[in-house]
XYZ file of C-alpha atoms in Angstrom:
402
model
C 124.663 95.505 133.676
C 125.129 94.104 130.226
C 128.742 94.097 128.865
C 128.891 96.970 125.977
C 130.116 95.835 122.744
C 133.562 94.382 122.563
C 135.805 94.562 119.353
C 137.777 91.028 119.992
C 140.471 89.189 118.716
C 140.158 88.809 114.740
C 140.702 85.589 112.023
C 141.121 86.487 108.421
C 142.777 84.799 105.552
C 146.095 86.029 104.532
C 144.612 85.793 100.993
C 141.752 87.697 101.040
C 143.383 91.142 102.420
C 146.230 93.277 100.805
C 149.451 93.251 102.752
C 148.268 96.457 104.832
C 145.242 95.178 106.505
C 147.692 92.441 107.962
C 148.886 93.806 111.092
C 145.261 94.601 111.952
C 143.592 91.036 112.381
C 144.836 87.720 112.491
C 144.264 84.375 110.689
C 142.464 81.286 111.523
C 143.870 79.528 114.744
C 146.284 76.941 114.240
C 146.360 75.421 117.608
C 147.426 71.952 116.574
C 145.461 69.852 118.987
C 141.656 69.475 119.955
C 139.800 71.067 122.865
C 139.487 67.561 124.604
C 142.895 67.287 124.987
C 143.553 69.972 126.738
C 142.847 69.858 130.458
C 143.249 72.776 132.949
C 144.639 71.719 136.790
C 142.596 69.924 139.270
C 142.259 73.146 141.809
C 138.739 73.536 143.921
C 139.903 77.632 144.587
C 138.220 79.866 142.167
C 140.198 82.068 139.919
C 138.489 85.399 140.715
C 137.450 87.871 137.825
C 139.733 85.631 135.650
C 142.222 87.194 132.949
C 143.377 84.426 130.531
C 147.064 84.864 128.700
C 147.801 83.057 126.126
C 151.391 81.516 125.746
C 153.049 78.678 123.145
C 151.983 75.685 124.395
C 148.585 76.754 126.945
C 146.759 79.852 128.857
C 147.587 81.290 131.464
C 144.324 82.267 134.283
C 145.191 85.112 136.410
C 143.442 86.668 139.409
C 142.024 89.687 137.413
C 143.237 91.943 140.627
C 146.250 90.797 142.080
C 147.356 88.980 138.627
C 148.454 85.993 140.483
C 148.553 83.003 137.972
C 145.628 80.679 139.419
C 145.648 77.918 136.521
C 148.104 76.777 133.673
C 145.473 75.144 131.108
C 148.107 73.235 128.380
C 147.115 73.620 125.090
C 149.244 72.663 122.144
C 150.767 75.657 119.607
C 149.070 79.302 119.032
C 146.354 79.520 120.839
C 143.483 82.583 121.012
C 141.182 83.465 123.536
C 138.275 85.865 123.574
C 135.795 86.576 126.181
C 132.305 84.941 125.803
C 130.275 87.410 127.537
C 129.710 86.376 130.709
C 131.842 86.367 134.533
C 132.954 83.141 133.724
C 133.857 81.435 130.415
C 135.997 82.679 127.506
C 136.008 80.447 124.104
C 139.233 79.226 122.981
C 139.776 78.941 119.262
C 140.880 75.346 117.823
C 141.259 74.005 114.250
C 137.774 72.407 114.682
C 135.735 75.543 116.031
C 134.832 77.805 119.194
C 135.555 75.660 122.423
C 133.754 77.143 125.841
C 136.992 77.228 128.779
C 135.424 77.842 132.753
C 138.177 80.664 133.312
C 136.851 79.972 136.776
C 137.865 76.347 137.380
C 140.429 76.184 134.266
C 137.901 73.304 132.832
C 137.057 72.492 129.487
C 133.083 72.723 129.692
C 132.531 70.252 126.582
C 130.483 73.293 125.146
C 131.561 73.687 121.413
C 130.407 75.383 118.000
C 132.154 73.619 115.675
C 133.049 74.709 112.339
C 136.279 75.515 110.071
C 138.629 78.631 110.770
C 136.483 80.360 113.413
C 137.121 84.182 113.515
C 135.341 86.898 115.291
C 133.677 87.128 118.103
C 130.773 90.195 119.094
C 129.501 90.706 122.399
C 126.563 93.400 122.541
C 123.770 93.607 124.614
C 123.736 90.235 126.355
C 124.172 88.622 122.954
C 126.828 86.680 121.828
C 127.804 86.914 118.238
C 130.313 84.394 116.323
C 131.558 84.107 112.592
C 133.049 80.891 111.339
C 135.085 82.227 108.252
C 135.074 78.843 106.905
C 131.395 78.606 106.089
C 130.226 82.445 106.897
C 128.092 80.753 109.896
C 127.036 83.517 112.431
C 125.784 82.355 115.420
C 124.178 83.811 118.312
C 122.938 83.369 121.575
C 122.305 84.685 124.856
C 125.509 85.111 126.428
C 124.477 84.438 129.937
C 122.848 80.841 128.686
C 126.734 79.509 128.387
C 127.001 78.977 131.783
C 123.825 76.000 131.472
C 125.466 74.332 128.565
C 124.848 74.366 124.726
C 122.795 77.170 124.690
C 119.380 77.626 122.369
C 121.533 79.909 118.960
C 120.139 81.416 116.068
C 122.311 80.737 113.059
C 122.408 82.393 109.866
C 124.506 81.150 107.102
C 125.683 83.815 104.500
C 125.852 83.382 100.933
C 129.086 82.716 100.427
C 131.817 81.725 102.809
C 134.540 84.757 103.503
C 136.624 86.154 106.263
C 133.759 88.560 108.236
C 131.734 89.830 111.390
C 128.331 90.101 112.596
C 126.407 92.167 115.028
C 123.175 91.568 116.380
C 121.481 94.401 117.797
C 118.636 95.187 120.701
C 115.420 94.219 118.411
C 117.131 91.519 116.833
C 118.414 92.934 113.531
C 121.598 91.456 112.431
C 123.902 93.326 110.371
C 126.898 91.089 108.680
C 129.230 91.497 106.098
C 129.435 90.264 102.724
C 132.063 88.793 100.612
C 133.680 85.853 99.217
C 137.255 84.144 98.781
C 138.118 87.031 96.305
C 136.296 90.113 97.321
C 134.609 91.716 100.534
C 132.498 94.547 99.469
C 130.217 95.777 102.149
C 127.605 94.621 104.465
C 123.963 93.590 104.901
C 121.261 94.057 106.864
C 118.379 91.475 108.144
C 115.279 91.540 110.256
C 114.362 89.115 113.238
C 113.251 86.451 110.740
C 116.620 86.543 109.010
C 114.927 88.418 105.881
C 117.105 91.246 104.374
C 116.187 94.831 104.560
C 119.122 96.742 103.576
C 122.538 96.346 101.924
C 125.483 98.583 100.913
C 128.126 97.167 98.346
C 130.488 100.261 98.963
C 133.003 99.028 101.476
C 135.602 97.461 99.462
C 137.600 94.884 101.952
C 134.927 94.893 104.905
C 136.535 94.232 107.944
C 136.608 94.549 111.397
C 133.336 96.108 113.195
C 132.887 98.507 116.523
C 129.582 99.638 117.954
C 128.931 103.568 119.153
C 126.633 105.291 120.996
C 122.622 104.600 119.756
C 123.376 101.367 118.183
C 125.403 102.466 115.473
C 127.302 100.011 113.650
C 130.789 100.769 112.092
C 132.492 98.556 109.209
C 136.188 99.050 108.412
C 136.232 99.493 104.298
C 140.109 100.049 102.761
C 138.724 103.770 102.019
C 137.000 105.111 104.963
C 133.765 103.627 107.331
C 131.052 102.103 106.499
C 128.316 102.599 108.998
C 124.517 101.131 109.965
C 122.422 103.709 111.779
C 118.617 104.132 111.971
C 118.061 101.684 109.567
C 120.415 102.997 106.971
C 123.531 102.284 105.324
C 126.288 105.576 105.186
C 129.636 105.678 103.933
C 132.291 107.860 105.539
C 134.814 108.459 103.277
C 138.803 108.618 103.783
C 140.906 111.132 102.854
C 142.758 109.504 100.137
C 141.580 106.666 97.346
C 142.961 104.473 99.591
C 142.867 105.139 103.129
C 142.296 101.979 105.305
C 140.538 101.164 108.510
C 140.163 97.706 109.778
C 140.513 97.409 113.758
C 137.875 99.757 115.690
C 137.073 99.691 119.624
C 133.611 101.312 120.277
C 131.456 102.358 123.674
C 127.776 102.492 123.994
C 128.918 105.843 125.706
C 130.266 107.130 123.296
C 129.538 108.530 119.524
C 133.012 108.472 118.152
C 134.935 105.389 117.403
C 138.386 104.829 117.752
C 140.227 102.978 114.882
C 143.341 102.338 112.851
C 144.243 104.009 109.714
C 146.644 103.484 106.653
C 147.952 104.920 103.858
C 150.216 102.722 101.465
C 148.139 100.187 99.875
C 152.011 98.598 98.660
C 153.505 97.814 101.866
C 153.972 94.585 103.398
C 153.475 95.653 106.883
C 152.570 99.092 107.107
C 153.532 100.858 110.597
C 150.749 103.617 111.118
C 151.574 107.069 112.558
C 147.894 108.021 112.560
C 144.891 107.071 113.455
C 141.465 107.668 112.816
C 138.311 108.959 114.868
C 135.028 108.785 113.477
C 131.932 110.678 114.350
C 128.855 108.371 114.138
C 126.781 110.987 114.696
C 127.839 113.548 112.460
C 129.091 111.432 110.352
C 132.637 112.475 109.885
C 136.485 110.840 110.155
C 138.990 112.625 111.220
C 142.498 111.750 111.418
C 144.758 111.933 114.051
C 148.299 111.653 114.624
C 150.489 109.804 117.187
C 152.828 111.150 119.637
C 156.505 111.479 118.551
C 156.112 108.807 115.534
C 154.963 106.023 117.559
C 152.951 103.337 115.984
C 150.686 100.839 117.508
C 149.616 97.344 116.167
C 145.900 95.505 116.030
C 146.087 94.615 119.498
C 146.667 98.120 121.066
C 142.898 99.711 121.088
C 140.891 99.525 124.254
C 137.778 101.768 125.552
C 137.311 102.411 129.269
C 133.931 101.592 131.288
C 132.482 105.317 129.771
C 134.014 105.284 126.744
C 137.538 105.980 127.604
C 140.035 105.785 124.375
C 143.105 104.113 124.668
C 146.197 103.576 122.445
C 149.107 101.317 123.280
C 152.078 102.653 121.610
C 155.788 100.938 120.204
C 156.939 104.384 122.288
C 155.537 101.783 124.899
C 153.128 104.190 126.556
C 149.559 104.361 126.757
C 148.094 107.155 124.806
C 145.503 108.649 126.013
C 142.425 110.057 123.926
C 140.121 112.814 123.747
C 138.182 111.362 121.220
C 136.088 114.665 121.514
C 138.481 117.206 121.007
C 140.593 114.872 118.742
C 144.036 114.375 120.352
C 146.179 112.490 123.040
C 145.648 113.910 126.405
C 148.134 111.659 128.439
C 150.830 109.601 127.930
C 151.365 107.122 130.266
C 155.259 105.215 130.275
C 154.032 101.249 130.965
C 156.221 98.819 128.980
C 159.802 99.200 126.786
C 159.568 100.540 123.503
C 158.707 97.822 120.586
C 158.301 97.273 117.208
C 155.521 95.509 115.709
C 156.835 92.332 114.222
C 156.352 91.075 110.661
C 154.775 87.932 112.112
C 150.832 88.247 113.310
C 151.106 85.392 115.384
C 154.381 86.333 117.056
C 153.929 88.233 120.707
C 154.367 91.668 120.982
C 152.894 94.267 123.499
C 148.979 93.440 123.859
C 146.265 96.069 125.802
C 143.127 94.516 127.114
C 140.376 97.246 128.771
C 137.707 96.138 131.545
C 135.633 98.344 132.868
C 138.410 100.695 135.026
C 141.135 98.801 134.573
C 143.503 98.037 131.660
C 145.872 95.403 131.548
C 148.742 95.326 129.067
C 151.548 92.709 128.522
C 155.027 92.675 127.668
C 156.538 89.570 125.835
C 160.057 90.773 126.233
C 159.883 90.645 130.067
C 157.122 88.062 130.277
C 155.004 90.154 132.710
C 151.837 91.249 133.072
C 150.390 94.747 133.966
C 147.469 95.815 135.594
C 146.979 99.634 135.377
C 144.555 102.198 136.266
C 142.731 103.426 133.481
C 141.917 106.577 135.501
C 145.795 107.822 136.365
C 148.008 105.278 134.371
C 148.983 103.856 137.818
C 150.391 100.304 138.283
C 148.383 98.457 140.229
C 149.947 94.784 140.036
C 152.113 92.848 137.968
C 153.012 89.719 137.410
C 155.984 87.346 135.797
C 154.993 84.448 133.692
C 157.244 81.560 132.919
C 156.689 82.055 129.259
C 155.999 84.939 127.233
C 152.640 86.375 126.911
C 150.807 86.483 123.644
C 147.446 87.058 123.463
C 144.553 88.456 126.255
C 141.546 88.318 127.438
C 139.148 88.398 130.251
C 135.737 87.440 131.172
C 132.991 90.327 131.434
C 133.067 92.111 135.264
C 130.855 95.036 135.392
C 131.638 97.310 137.941
C 135.076 96.203 137.890
C 137.421 97.877 140.618
C 136.222 101.559 140.257
C 139.178 103.251 141.878
């Protein structure tokens, strides 16, 4: 079973975004250390279904079931991790590009994708797609090929460098953003030979992506969402002139995209109390209020094995969203209440969904929890030596059906 599309960690230029969008993505990595300077601990025991958790100075590799810390990989500075699309590896973003870490052994493999400002990583239909913001280069390859070393990859160079993202569909179509240092107006679609056949420039501030059932791709805009479906672009307007969507989470088992929703173009940091549900089948966007005025951050969204939708709120609860009914149906207390920090690099509770499991960090207590995605029950927890920041993990199909 191939992993479904995963919306992973974002890395934009602050100069390219309005302040209202900054909370839903990340800037270019500032690790301060090359990957070859970071060595994992030498140990023969393999890490079981690894979960990777960053901290200021390195990466913890946890057993995906017990959450026991199995490896500590020293790496200076602020670190970023993304799943690589297979059962063993994760990408570590450095100042020089994407480096591949074997999360099972805790060692860097030597496989690298060099380039300035590594940004989005997208996993879809057995493909891994990388975007380097500093050059606008898109690199795609078979996710399983990463285990054998440097994979055979197809590259596409955007017309201009920008903070962007790309998705490769099952038929080889590449859908990727348009932009430069001043503006990002939309997206284009290219065939397998990378010849453009569709374009839309009706998505100001295009940012983030998600893929829904039927391989409908959604991009966030400052005034709604831009879809690519059935070979064409379709714009869904938001409810106001400024109705910004950027962070999104999709599932191949649901036609509905879960996204953030911001309404204040002048806010230095907007703390939204509503979210978006984008119905890609009926081409409409509904706005849903968070419970009791709770907010969330760009690390708060997750989708389950069967399209379940989750939001980790600032009230410390995981809110279960019925995407068809357009409402929150359950709220599970998991951590203490918190507020999103102004600095996007600062640690805050984060949610990572994998299969039937939900993983949550609580920097204040240095804890990581594993939650049953069906009941909200805490299945395991651990306390780390340092405050956890970002988290991701390897792809594990059929993981822990409870």
